[in-house]
Structure formats: structure tokens, C-alpha cells
Coordinates of C-alpha atoms in Angstrom, one line a residue:
M168 CA 104.5 115.4 95.8
T169 CA 102.4 113.5 93.2
I170 CA 103.1 110.0 91.8
R171 CA 103.9 111.7 88.5
D172 CA 106.6 113.8 90.3
L173 CA 108.0 110.6 91.8
L174 CA 108.5 109.1 88.4
A175 CA 109.9 112.3 86.9
E176 CA 112.6 112.6 89.6
S177 CA 113.8 109.1 89.0
V178 CA 113.9 109.6 85.3
E179 CA 116.0 112.7 85.9
R180 CA 118.4 110.8 88.1
R181 CA 118.4 107.4 86.5
G182 CA 116.9 107.7 83.1
D183 CA 118.9 105.0 81.4
A184 CA 118.8 102.5 84.4
V185 CA 116.5 99.5 84.2
A186 CA 113.0 100.2 85.7
I187 CA 111.2 97.0 84.6
R188 CA 112.6 93.6 83.7
Y189 CA 110.2 90.9 82.3
K190 CA 110.4 87.6 80.5
A191 CA 108.7 87.0 77.2
D192 CA 109.3 84.3 74.6
N193 CA 111.8 82.7 76.9
Q194 CA 114.0 85.9 77.0
W195 CA 114.4 88.6 79.6
H196 CA 113.6 92.1 78.3
T197 CA 114.1 95.5 80.0
V198 CA 112.3 98.9 80.1
S199 CA 114.4 101.9 81.2
Y200 CA 113.1 104.7 83.4
R201 CA 113.1 107.0 80.4
E202 CA 111.2 104.5 78.3
L203 CA 108.7 103.9 81.1
L204 CA 107.9 107.7 81.2
S205 CA 107.6 107.8 77.4
R206 CA 105.2 104.9 77.4
A207 CA 103.1 106.5 80.2
R208 CA 102.9 109.7 78.2
A209 CA 101.6 107.7 75.2
V210 CA 99.0 106.0 77.4
A211 CA 97.8 109.4 78.7
E212 CA 97.5 110.6 75.1
M213 CA 95.6 107.5 74.2
L214 CA 93.2 107.9 77.1
H215 CA 92.7 111.6 76.3
R216 CA 91.6 110.7 72.8
L217 CA 89.0 108.3 74.4
G218 CA 87.5 111.2 76.4
V219 CA 89.3 110.6 79.7
K220 CA 89.6 113.9 81.7
K221 CA 90.9 114.9 85.1
G222 CA 88.9 113.0 87.7
S223 CA 87.7 110.3 85.3
R224 CA 87.9 106.8 86.5
V225 CA 89.9 104.3 84.4
A226 CA 89.9 100.6 85.5
L227 CA 93.1 98.6 85.2
Y228 CA 91.9 95.0 85.0
S229 CA 94.8 92.8 84.4
E230 CA 97.3 90.4 86.1
N231 CA 100.8 91.7 86.5
S232 CA 102.5 92.5 83.2
P233 CA 105.1 94.9 81.8
E234 CA 102.2 97.1 80.6
W235 CA 100.7 97.5 84.1
P236 CA 103.1 100.2 85.4
E237 CA 103.0 102.3 82.2
I238 CA 99.2 102.1 82.1
Y239 CA 99.0 103.2 85.8
F240 CA 101.4 106.1 85.4
G241 CA 99.6 107.1 82.2
I242 CA 96.2 107.2 84.0
V243 CA 97.4 109.2 87.1
G244 CA 99.7 111.4 85.0
L245 CA 96.7 112.6 83.1
G246 CA 95.0 113.5 86.4
A247 CA 92.5 110.6 86.1
T248 CA 91.9 108.0 88.9
A249 CA 93.0 104.4 88.4
V250 CA 90.8 101.6 89.6
P251 CA 92.9 98.5 89.9
V252 CA 90.8 95.3 89.6
D253 CA 91.9 91.9 90.8
A254 CA 92.1 89.7 87.7
K255 CA 90.8 86.7 89.7
L256 CA 87.5 88.2 90.8
Q257 CA 84.2 86.7 89.7
E258 CA 81.8 88.4 87.3
Q259 CA 79.5 90.0 89.9
E260 CA 82.5 91.3 91.8
V261 CA 84.0 93.0 88.8
A262 CA 80.6 94.4 87.8
H263 CA 80.2 95.9 91.3
I264 CA 83.6 97.7 91.2
L265 CA 83.1 99.1 87.7
L266 CA 79.6 100.3 88.4
D267 CA 80.3 101.6 91.9
S268 CA 83.4 103.6 90.7
A269 CA 81.6 104.9 87.6
T270 CA 84.4 103.7 85.4
C271 CA 84.4 105.2 81.9
V272 CA 87.3 103.2 80.3
V273 CA 88.6 99.8 81.1
V274 CA 92.2 98.8 80.2
S275 CA 92.2 95.0 80.4
S276 CA 94.0 91.8 79.4
S277 CA 92.3 90.3 76.4
K278 CA 91.4 87.1 78.4
N279 CA 88.8 89.2 80.3
Y280 CA 87.0 90.1 77.0
P281 CA 84.2 87.5 77.5
L282 CA 83.4 88.7 81.0
L283 CA 83.4 92.3 80.0
T284 CA 81.0 91.7 77.2
E285 CA 78.7 90.0 79.8
V286 CA 78.7 92.9 82.3
E287 CA 78.9 95.9 80.0
S288 CA 75.1 96.4 79.7
H289 CA 75.0 97.1 83.5
L290 CA 77.7 99.7 83.4
R291 CA 76.1 103.2 82.7
E292 CA 79.4 105.1 82.4
L293 CA 81.5 102.6 80.5
S294 CA 82.2 103.7 76.9
H295 CA 85.5 102.1 75.9
V296 CA 87.4 98.9 76.6
V297 CA 91.1 98.7 75.6
L298 CA 92.5 95.2 75.5
I299 CA 96.1 94.3 76.0
D300 CA 96.9 91.9 73.2
G301 CA 93.5 92.7 71.8
K302 CA 94.5 91.6 68.4
D303 CA 94.0 88.0 69.7
V304 CA 90.2 88.6 70.0
L305 CA 89.7 91.5 67.5
P306 CA 88.2 92.4 65.1
I307 CA 84.8 92.4 66.9
Q308 CA 81.5 94.2 66.2
N309 CA 81.5 97.6 67.8
S310 CA 77.9 98.4 67.2
R311 CA 77.0 98.6 70.9
K312 CA 77.6 101.6 73.1
V313 CA 80.9 100.2 74.4
K314 CA 83.8 100.3 71.9
Y315 CA 86.6 97.7 72.0
W316 CA 90.2 98.5 71.0
D317 CA 93.6 97.0 70.8
Y318 CA 96.0 98.5 73.3
G319 CA 99.2 98.2 71.3
T320 CA 97.6 99.9 68.2
L321 CA 96.1 102.8 70.2
R322 CA 99.3 103.4 72.1
A323 CA 101.4 103.4 69.0
E324 CA 99.0 105.8 67.2
A325 CA 99.3 108.2 70.2
G326 CA 103.1 108.0 70.4
A327 CA 104.0 110.9 68.1
A328 CA 101.5 113.3 69.7
A329 CA 102.6 112.2 73.2
A330 CA 106.2 113.3 72.4
A331 CA 105.1 116.9 71.5
D332 CA 105.3 119.7 74.0
G333 CA 101.5 120.3 73.9
C334 CA 100.6 116.7 74.6
A335 CA 97.8 115.7 77.1
Y336 CA 100.3 114.6 79.7
N337 CA 102.1 118.0 79.7
R338 CA 98.8 119.9 79.9
A339 CA 97.5 117.8 82.9
A340 CA 98.4 119.0 86.4
P341 CA 97.3 116.5 89.1
A342 CA 97.6 117.8 92.7
D343 CA 98.8 115.8 95.6
D344 CA 95.3 115.8 97.1
D345 CA 93.7 114.4 94.0
P346 CA 92.6 110.7 94.1
A347 CA 95.2 108.5 92.4
S348 CA 93.5 105.2 93.0
F349 CA 90.2 103.7 94.1
I350 CA 91.3 100.4 95.6
Y351 CA 88.5 98.1 96.5
T352 CA 89.1 96.2 99.6
S353 CA 89.2 92.5 98.9
G354 CA 87.8 92.2 102.4
T355 CA 87.0 89.3 104.8
T356 CA 83.6 90.8 105.6
G357 CA 81.6 91.0 102.4
R358 CA 80.8 93.7 99.8
Q359 CA 83.9 95.6 98.6
K360 CA 84.3 99.3 99.3
G361 CA 86.5 101.7 97.3
A362 CA 89.2 103.4 99.3
M363 CA 90.0 106.8 97.8
L364 CA 93.8 107.1 98.0
T365 CA 95.5 110.3 96.9
H366 CA 98.8 111.0 95.2
G367 CA 99.9 112.4 98.6
N368 CA 98.8 109.3 100.5
F369 CA 101.1 107.1 98.4
T370 CA 104.0 109.4 98.2
A371 CA 103.9 110.1 101.9
N372 CA 103.9 106.4 102.6
V373 CA 106.8 105.8 100.2
A374 CA 108.8 108.5 102.0
S375 CA 108.1 106.9 105.3
C376 CA 109.1 103.5 104.1
R377 CA 112.4 104.9 102.7
K378 CA 113.3 106.2 106.2
A379 CA 112.5 102.8 107.8
I380 CA 114.0 100.4 105.2
D381 CA 117.5 100.5 103.7
V382 CA 116.7 100.5 100.0
L383 CA 119.3 101.3 97.3
P384 CA 119.2 102.3 93.6
E385 CA 121.3 99.1 92.9
D386 CA 118.5 96.9 94.4
N387 CA 116.5 94.5 92.3
F388 CA 113.0 94.0 93.6
M389 CA 111.3 90.7 92.7
L390 CA 107.6 91.3 91.9
V391 CA 105.5 88.3 92.8
L392 CA 102.4 89.8 94.4
P393 CA 99.5 91.2 92.3
L394 CA 99.8 95.0 91.8
H395 CA 96.1 95.6 92.3
H396 CA 96.8 95.1 96.0
A397 CA 97.9 98.1 98.0
F398 CA 100.8 96.3 99.6
A399 CA 102.4 95.2 96.4
F400 CA 101.6 98.5 94.7
T401 CA 103.4 100.7 97.3
A402 CA 106.2 98.4 98.5
N403 CA 107.0 96.6 95.2
L404 CA 106.3 99.4 92.6
M405 CA 106.1 102.9 94.1
L406 CA 109.0 102.3 96.5
P407 CA 111.6 101.0 94.0
I408 CA 110.5 103.5 91.4
A409 CA 111.1 106.3 93.9
V410 CA 114.6 105.0 94.7
G411 CA 115.4 104.2 91.1
S412 CA 115.7 100.5 91.7
E413 CA 114.9 97.7 89.3
I414 CA 111.7 95.6 89.4
S415 CA 111.8 92.1 88.0
L416 CA 108.4 90.4 87.2
V417 CA 108.0 86.7 87.8
E418 CA 106.3 84.8 85.0
N419 CA 103.9 83.1 87.4
L420 CA 103.8 81.6 90.8
K421 CA 105.2 78.3 89.6
T422 CA 108.4 79.9 88.2
V423 CA 109.3 82.0 91.3
S424 CA 112.3 79.9 92.2
E425 CA 113.5 79.6 88.6
N426 CA 113.1 83.4 87.9
M427 CA 114.9 84.2 91.1
R428 CA 117.9 82.2 90.0
E429 CA 117.8 83.9 86.6
V430 CA 117.7 87.6 87.8
S431 CA 119.3 87.4 91.3
P432 CA 116.9 89.7 93.2
T433 CA 118.1 91.6 96.3
V434 CA 114.7 92.4 97.7
L435 CA 111.6 90.2 97.9
I436 CA 108.2 91.5 99.0
G437 CA 105.8 88.6 99.9
V438 CA 102.8 87.6 101.9
P439 CA 103.2 84.9 104.6
L440 CA 101.8 82.1 102.4
L441 CA 104.5 82.7 99.8
L442 CA 107.2 82.8 102.5
E443 CA 105.9 79.7 104.2
K444 CA 106.0 77.7 100.9
M445 CA 109.5 78.9 100.2
Y446 CA 110.6 78.1 103.7
N447 CA 109.2 74.6 103.6
R448 CA 110.9 73.9 100.2
I449 CA 114.2 75.1 101.5
W450 CA 114.1 73.1 104.7
N451 CA 112.9 70.0 103.0
S452 CA 115.7 70.2 100.5
L453 CA 118.2 70.8 103.4
K454 CA 116.9 67.8 105.3
A455 CA 117.1 65.6 102.2
N456 CA 120.8 66.4 102.0
K457 CA 122.1 64.3 104.9
L458 CA 125.6 65.7 104.9
G459 CA 124.4 69.3 104.6
Y460 CA 121.8 68.9 107.3
S461 CA 124.4 67.3 109.6
L462 CA 126.8 70.2 109.1
F463 CA 124.0 72.7 109.7
R464 CA 123.0 71.1 112.9
L465 CA 126.7 70.9 114.0
G466 CA 126.9 74.7 113.5
I467 CA 129.0 74.6 110.3
R468 CA 126.5 76.7 108.4
K469 CA 128.2 79.0 106.0
P470 CA 128.8 76.6 103.1
V471 CA 125.3 75.2 103.5
I472 CA 123.7 78.7 103.6
R473 CA 125.7 79.7 100.5
K474 CA 124.3 76.7 98.6
L475 CA 120.8 77.5 99.7
A476 CA 121.2 81.2 98.9
A477 CA 122.2 80.3 95.4
R478 CA 118.8 78.7 94.9
L479 CA 117.3 82.1 95.5
G480 CA 119.6 83.9 93.1
G481 CA 122.6 84.3 95.5
K482 CA 122.0 88.0 96.3
L483 CA 118.8 88.2 98.3
R484 CA 119.5 90.4 101.3
L485 CA 116.0 91.5 102.4
V486 CA 112.5 90.1 102.6
V487 CA 109.5 92.1 103.7
T488 CA 106.2 90.4 104.5
G489 CA 102.8 91.8 105.3
G490 CA 99.1 91.4 104.4
A491 CA 98.5 88.7 107.0
P492 CA 100.2 87.4 110.1
C493 CA 103.4 85.4 109.6
D494 CA 104.4 82.4 111.8
P495 CA 107.3 83.6 114.1
D496 CA 108.9 80.2 113.6
V497 CA 109.2 80.9 109.9
L498 CA 110.8 84.3 110.5
R499 CA 113.3 82.8 112.9
G500 CA 114.0 79.9 110.4
F501 CA 114.8 82.4 107.7
E502 CA 117.1 84.2 110.1
Q503 CA 119.0 81.0 110.7
L504 CA 119.5 80.8 107.0
G505 CA 121.0 84.3 106.9
I506 CA 118.0 86.0 105.3
N507 CA 116.6 89.1 107.0
V508 CA 112.8 89.0 107.0
L509 CA 111.0 92.0 108.3
E510 CA 107.3 91.7 109.1
G511 CA 105.1 94.8 108.7
Y512 CA 101.5 95.8 109.0
G513 CA 99.0 98.0 107.2
L514 CA 95.7 98.3 105.4
T515 CA 94.5 99.3 102.0
E516 CA 93.0 102.4 103.6
T517 CA 96.4 103.6 104.9
A518 CA 98.2 103.3 101.5
P519 CA 99.1 100.8 103.2
V520 CA 102.1 100.5 105.5
L521 CA 101.7 101.5 109.2
T522 CA 104.4 99.6 111.0
I523 CA 107.5 97.5 110.2
N524 CA 110.2 95.7 112.2
P525 CA 113.4 97.7 112.3
Q526 CA 116.2 96.0 110.3
A527 CA 118.7 96.3 113.1
R528 CA 116.4 94.8 115.8
P529 CA 113.4 92.9 114.5
K530 CA 111.2 91.2 117.0
P531 CA 109.4 88.1 115.6
G532 CA 105.8 87.8 116.7
T533 CA 105.3 91.6 116.4
V534 CA 104.6 93.8 113.4
G535 CA 107.3 96.2 114.4
K536 CA 107.2 99.9 115.2
E537 CA 105.2 102.7 113.6
L538 CA 106.7 104.2 110.5
P539 CA 108.2 107.7 110.6
G540 CA 105.4 110.2 110.1
V541 CA 102.7 107.7 111.2
E542 CA 101.1 107.6 114.7
I543 CA 99.7 104.5 116.2
M544 CA 97.6 104.3 119.4
I545 CA 95.4 101.7 121.1
M546 CA 91.7 102.7 121.5
D547 CA 89.5 101.5 124.3
A548 CA 92.2 99.2 125.8
D549 CA 91.2 96.6 128.3
D550 CA 93.1 95.7 131.5
S551 CA 95.7 93.8 129.6
G552 CA 96.4 96.7 127.3
I553 CA 94.6 95.2 124.3
G554 CA 92.3 97.4 122.3
E555 CA 91.6 98.6 118.7
I556 CA 94.6 99.7 116.8
A557 CA 94.1 103.3 115.4
A558 CA 96.3 105.3 113.1
R559 CA 96.9 108.8 112.1
G560 CA 99.1 110.4 109.4
P561 CA 99.3 111.7 105.8
N562 CA 98.8 108.3 104.4
L563 CA 95.2 107.9 105.5
M564 CA 92.6 107.7 102.7
K565 CA 90.0 110.4 102.0
G566 CA 87.3 107.9 102.7
Y567 CA 85.3 105.2 100.8
Y568 CA 84.0 106.4 97.5
N569 CA 80.2 107.0 97.4
N570 CA 79.9 105.6 100.9
P571 CA 79.8 108.3 103.7
E572 CA 78.3 105.9 106.2
A573 CA 81.1 103.4 105.9
T574 CA 83.6 106.3 106.0
A575 CA 82.1 107.7 109.2
E576 CA 82.3 104.2 110.9
V577 CA 86.1 104.0 110.5
F578 CA 87.2 107.5 111.6
R579 CA 87.1 108.9 115.1
D580 CA 88.5 112.4 115.9
G581 CA 90.9 112.1 112.9
W582 CA 92.1 108.6 113.8
F583 CA 91.5 105.7 111.4
L584 CA 90.1 102.7 113.2
T585 CA 91.7 99.6 111.8
G586 CA 89.3 97.0 113.2
D587 CA 92.4 95.1 114.4
L588 CA 93.0 94.4 118.0
G589 CA 96.4 94.6 119.6
F590 CA 98.8 96.2 122.0
I591 CA 102.0 98.2 122.0
D592 CA 104.8 96.9 124.3
P593 CA 107.1 99.3 126.3
E594 CA 109.7 99.3 123.4
G595 CA 107.1 100.5 120.9
Y596 CA 106.6 97.2 119.1
V597 CA 103.0 96.5 118.0
T598 CA 101.5 93.1 118.4
I599 CA 98.2 92.1 116.7
T600 CA 95.9 89.8 118.6
G601 CA 92.9 89.5 116.3
R602 CA 90.1 91.2 114.5
K603 CA 87.5 93.2 116.4
K604 CA 84.6 91.9 114.3
S605 CA 85.7 88.3 114.6
L606 CA 86.1 88.4 118.4
I607 CA 84.1 85.7 120.1
V608 CA 82.5 86.8 123.4
N609 CA 81.2 83.9 125.6
R610 CA 78.4 83.9 128.2
E611 CA 80.8 84.9 131.0
G612 CA 81.8 87.9 128.9
K613 CA 85.3 86.5 128.2
N614 CA 86.9 87.6 124.9
I615 CA 88.3 84.8 122.8
H616 CA 90.5 85.7 119.8
P617 CA 89.9 83.1 117.1
E618 CA 93.4 83.5 115.8
E619 CA 94.8 82.0 119.0
V620 CA 92.5 79.0 118.8
E621 CA 93.4 78.5 115.1
Y622 CA 97.1 78.7 115.8
Q623 CA 96.8 76.1 118.5
V624 CA 94.7 73.7 116.5
C625 CA 97.0 73.9 113.5
K626 CA 99.9 72.7 115.6
S627 CA 98.7 69.2 114.6
P628 CA 100.6 68.0 111.6
L629 CA 97.3 66.4 110.3
I630 CA 95.5 69.8 110.1
R631 CA 96.2 72.2 107.2
E632 CA 93.9 75.0 108.1
A633 CA 91.5 76.0 110.8
L634 CA 88.8 78.7 111.2
A635 CA 87.5 79.4 114.7
L636 CA 84.0 80.9 114.8
G637 CA 81.4 81.8 117.4
Y638 CA 78.1 80.1 117.4
R639 CA 75.0 80.1 119.6
D640 CA 72.7 77.2 120.3
P641 CA 69.0 77.9 119.6
D642 CA 68.0 77.9 123.3
V643 CA 70.8 80.3 124.3
K644 CA 70.0 84.0 124.1
V645 CA 73.3 85.6 125.0
G646 CA 77.0 84.8 124.5
E647 CA 78.7 82.5 122.1
Q648 CA 80.6 79.2 122.2
V649 CA 83.7 78.4 120.2
G650 CA 83.4 76.3 117.2
V651 CA 86.1 75.4 114.7
I652 CA 86.1 74.3 111.0
V653 CA 89.2 72.4 110.1
V654 CA 90.7 71.3 106.8
P655 CA 92.9 68.2 107.2
D656 CA 96.3 68.0 105.5
Q657 CA 95.6 65.2 103.0
E658 CA 99.2 64.4 102.3
A659 CA 100.1 64.2 106.0
L660 CA 97.0 62.1 106.7
D661 CA 97.9 59.6 104.0
A662 CA 101.4 59.3 105.3
Y663 CA 100.0 58.8 108.8
L664 CA 97.7 56.0 107.7
T665 CA 100.4 54.3 105.7
R666 CA 102.9 54.5 108.6
H667 CA 100.4 52.9 110.9
R668 CA 99.4 50.4 108.2
H669 CA 95.8 51.1 108.9
K670 CA 92.8 51.5 106.5
R671 CA 90.1 53.5 108.2
S672 CA 86.6 54.3 107.4
E673 CA 85.5 57.8 106.7
K674 CA 84.0 58.1 110.2
E675 CA 87.2 56.7 111.8
I676 CA 89.2 59.3 109.9
E677 CA 86.9 62.1 111.0
D678 CA 87.1 60.8 114.6
L679 CA 90.9 60.9 114.3
I680 CA 90.9 64.5 113.1
R681 CA 88.5 65.5 116.0
S682 CA 90.7 63.8 118.5
E683 CA 93.7 65.8 117.1
V684 CA 91.7 69.1 117.5
K685 CA 90.9 68.2 121.1
K686 CA 94.4 67.1 121.9
Q687 CA 95.8 70.5 120.7
A688 CA 93.0 72.5 122.3
A689 CA 93.8 70.9 125.7
E690 CA 96.8 73.3 125.8
I691 CA 94.6 76.4 126.0
A692 CA 92.1 77.6 128.6
D693 CA 88.9 75.6 128.8
Y694 CA 86.7 78.5 127.8
K695 CA 88.7 78.9 124.5
R696 CA 88.3 75.2 123.5
P697 CA 86.1 74.4 120.6
R698 CA 82.8 72.8 121.6
R699 CA 81.8 72.0 118.0
I700 CA 84.2 70.7 115.4
Q701 CA 83.4 70.7 111.7
I702 CA 85.5 69.0 109.0
R703 CA 85.8 70.1 105.4
W704 CA 88.1 68.8 102.7
E705 CA 88.4 71.9 100.5
E706 CA 90.6 74.8 101.4
F707 CA 88.9 78.0 102.6
R708 CA 88.3 80.8 100.1
K709 CA 90.8 83.6 100.6
T710 CA 91.6 87.1 99.6
S711 CA 94.5 87.9 97.4
T712 CA 96.8 88.2 100.5
G713 CA 95.8 84.8 101.9
K714 CA 93.2 85.9 104.5
V715 CA 90.3 83.6 104.9
K716 CA 87.0 85.2 103.9
R717 CA 85.3 84.6 107.2
Y718 CA 81.9 85.9 106.2
L719 CA 81.5 82.9 103.9
Y720 CA 81.5 80.4 106.7
A721 CA 79.4 79.5 109.7
M722 CA 79.1 76.5 112.0
A723 CA 76.6 74.0 110.8
P724 CA 74.1 73.3 113.6
Q725 CA 74.1 69.5 113.2
D726 CA 77.9 69.2 113.4
G727 CA 79.3 68.1 116.7
G728 CA 82.4 66.6 118.1

């Protein structure tokens, strides 16, 4: 099955049902399944007129918007390949993706116009840029090799031809083995690589998710995560479209709670960072209500839960999290509030979902069981059963575009090597213990998982984030020691100093943070304890799913503690 087939089937079954709901000018608007297909056909016709053919690469460089789905379906419906680009990337990162993918047309939000004019001279294949709300920046001089257009104007001009039987959309015939997307891994290890994901990769993963999760046509999915990311794309766009559900777009991250109250979603897909913020707000409001908190602690929870549920729209029945590890305490806390949170696991290269906790029997602390149609095994397991997680199934990418060496590194005998370390328990639940590349090996040959050290250090209320890294002293030739970079929680630190009525010097504050690290680290084995502690006051730079970009950081030789 192709992505185009997936949309066509839902149009046939639920043509007049709401596909997309979005807010503009302080009003909620809707797009039906039939309208979505009509708009996608117009996009395909528009792109055809700009010279896009089967196999051409078209970049979709925009934050979430009601136009995003129609543009994507138009691109792949024509048999071209979509290249979703993170709207928050820096100039050189965007230039790398567009150059590496040989993109010929970019469809972008108008706010990216200045950046695109800066990088266009480096992009050999680029000939057209179509700007959503381009009228805000047009007219412009089009004397250069790259022509700029307004999206709304071009789509409207193509509308009549797109409705005809002989339109470009009808003449195109993408196959399930054709690349649908080049998704560039946001990565924690440096330069981005373009995972070539086919129509069949995505539709197979959607079919597997439908068998593992109870999703209904009556469901309303809240779209919070950026669609350029594989997790949001498959779980929050392809899956509801396949079922015929509704997708409601939040205005921005600041309006999530307000928008949830307005549209009453039943399903929320989120990364742990989002869930942790929601969880903390919910519990803080509960604790501020002395009567409600007392009733909750006494076990009289139903009226309290109903009130809390109303703040989330009143109908939320399922939350799915992935993209990064989620604190098991947060999962259990949501369960206490009557909200079912399922943690899953996957990678861009696997389209992306590999495992998910079963709804009937989730096990917090694990990422669940393999999806139907997906095989998981542990490669090169040690004595404790921990090894590299490998996967096999119809959802595996073709490889990295234009990078056979990197492709060869991640495949072994048909298995995709995830780079994650973990084990499978006797019941089939998968637990992730860390990243293979970030593993710290000391002089005695002991393996130290940095995530374990980070989790322990962050138990201190005064520490917001921690990053455990291996380092080696100049006079040591083999083995590493454990170092940690910590970001203090400024709000908690201020409260601590106020509570103790104590003004401290900068050095005294740093000594306090170091003592907190040592106190928490005393609870883990001696060889895992940080020997060097570095303090920074800015949060770590992260990928779009909240993973720290480890390659940007190293232990400073002069820092001690």
C-alpha cells in the first residue's frame, strides 16, 4: 500500500468527516477528508507545473500548519519524495539537507525567506521556492536562477486542472517501494543523514500500530509535536488518517492546555519533556488545592480526577510517548490520575515505531513489546543479557541517501542495528539501558551507562539536567573516568537559599551543587561515580525530541570537584 492509497481509502469511507482542525483568527476551522484530497491534488498539479517529476525531491520547510498535510500528500501523490525540514534548524544545517538531498523545489513558510535567499547560491538543483503566505514578502525580484512564488496563488491557479481526469495526480503512480520521505536524523552525534523511507515502510508501520493500539474513527488526536519528525509524522498524522480520525493542531506550545480544553482530544502523542511539564502543572495545581489534595490522599479520587481531566478537555483516554526515555514515576503518576500513558520506542530509520507497551498491561520502565510484524533481538549480549537492540521488518529504511558507508554500518545480515543498548525480559518487554556510542568503559573494563549516572544525579531537587561523559587524563593511555556536567535548577536553588536565609558567593553556590552531586552519586557503585564535576548555567542544546546533543559537549580539563 502507498501513502496515497491510505488517504484514498479514508476519503472513500469518511469523506465528509473532519480530517484537520486548526485555529486561525481566534476561530477553529476544519478540513474534511474529501477537501484534504482535493487540496493535495492541487498541490501535485502545482508542483508538476514547476517541473517536479516522479523521484524529484521537494523540501517541506515549515512548522506545523493546516497546509503541511496537504503539501505532503501532494508531493508523494505525484510520486516525488518529500524532504521534511525542521523549521528550527540553523542556516548551515538547512543548507546541508537541501544540498545533500538534491532538492529542486522548496515549499516553505514565508518567515524562512531570508534564510533561503542566503543559501540558494549553494544549492545546485534548487529552481523554485514556494512560500506559504508568500504575499507577505512578495513581490520580489526573480532575476536569479531561483524563482519565488506565493503558495496560495499557485495552488488556486492549479485547482481547476487538478479536478480534471487527466490531472498530474491521476497520471502519477507511486509504488510502495518508492521513497516517500528523506528524513534527516536530528541526531545526537553530528552531521545529519537522510533516511530513505518508502511508502511501504510507513504504511506497514501504521498497520502494525493499528494492531497494537486501540484507535477509533471517532478519536481526536491532538497534534503538538513537529511533523518533520518521524514519530509525530507516523503516530500523529499517518495513523489517524488511516483510521479516519480527526487531527487538531495546537496553536503553539504555550496554548496546549487552552487548546485541549477547546477541542477535547481523546488521544495525545507527546515526548517525555511535554508530558513531564503537563504532569508537574497538574500535580502543582492539585497540591495547591488543599481540600482536593487531602481527598486524593485519602483515596477519594473520582471527583478530583474529573476536575483535573476537565483541564485537559475532559475526554483524554490515551497518551503515547516516545522519542526519548520517560521517567517511570511520571507514567505511574498519570496512571493515578486515570490517564493511560503508553511508552514506545523507535527510530527515524524504522518509520519509526518498533515497540510499545500493551494497553492492557503496560510495564513502566520498559518500552513495551515488539509491534506485530516487527522482530526485535539483542545482538552481542553480555552476561547480564544487555546488548545492542536490533530490528527487522517491513518498516526498515532503504538506507541513508547518498551514503552507502553509513548504511553498511547499521545493517548486519538484514537486521538494523539501532545503536541502543538494552535487554528483553522473559515476558518480552524491552528495556533500554543506554547508547552504545555513549557507553563509558573504565580502565578495569567495566561498562558504565551514562543515563544511569544522569538519572541518579538528577534526583537532587537542585539539579535540572545532567550529562555524564567519559574523559581521560593526559597521562592515562587506556580507559575512561566518569565526568558529569550539571545544570542547576535556578528556581529551586533560589528557593533553597531563601529558605536558609543565606546569601552565598558564586564559589559557595558551586560547592553546594558539587556536594549535591556527590551525595546523590554515593548511592551508586564507586566506579560509576563522577570524578570530575562541571557546572553550566544554560540548558543543554537538544534535538526536537528533547535528546541532548552529546557530541557538542566534553569535559573541560581544568574543571574538578
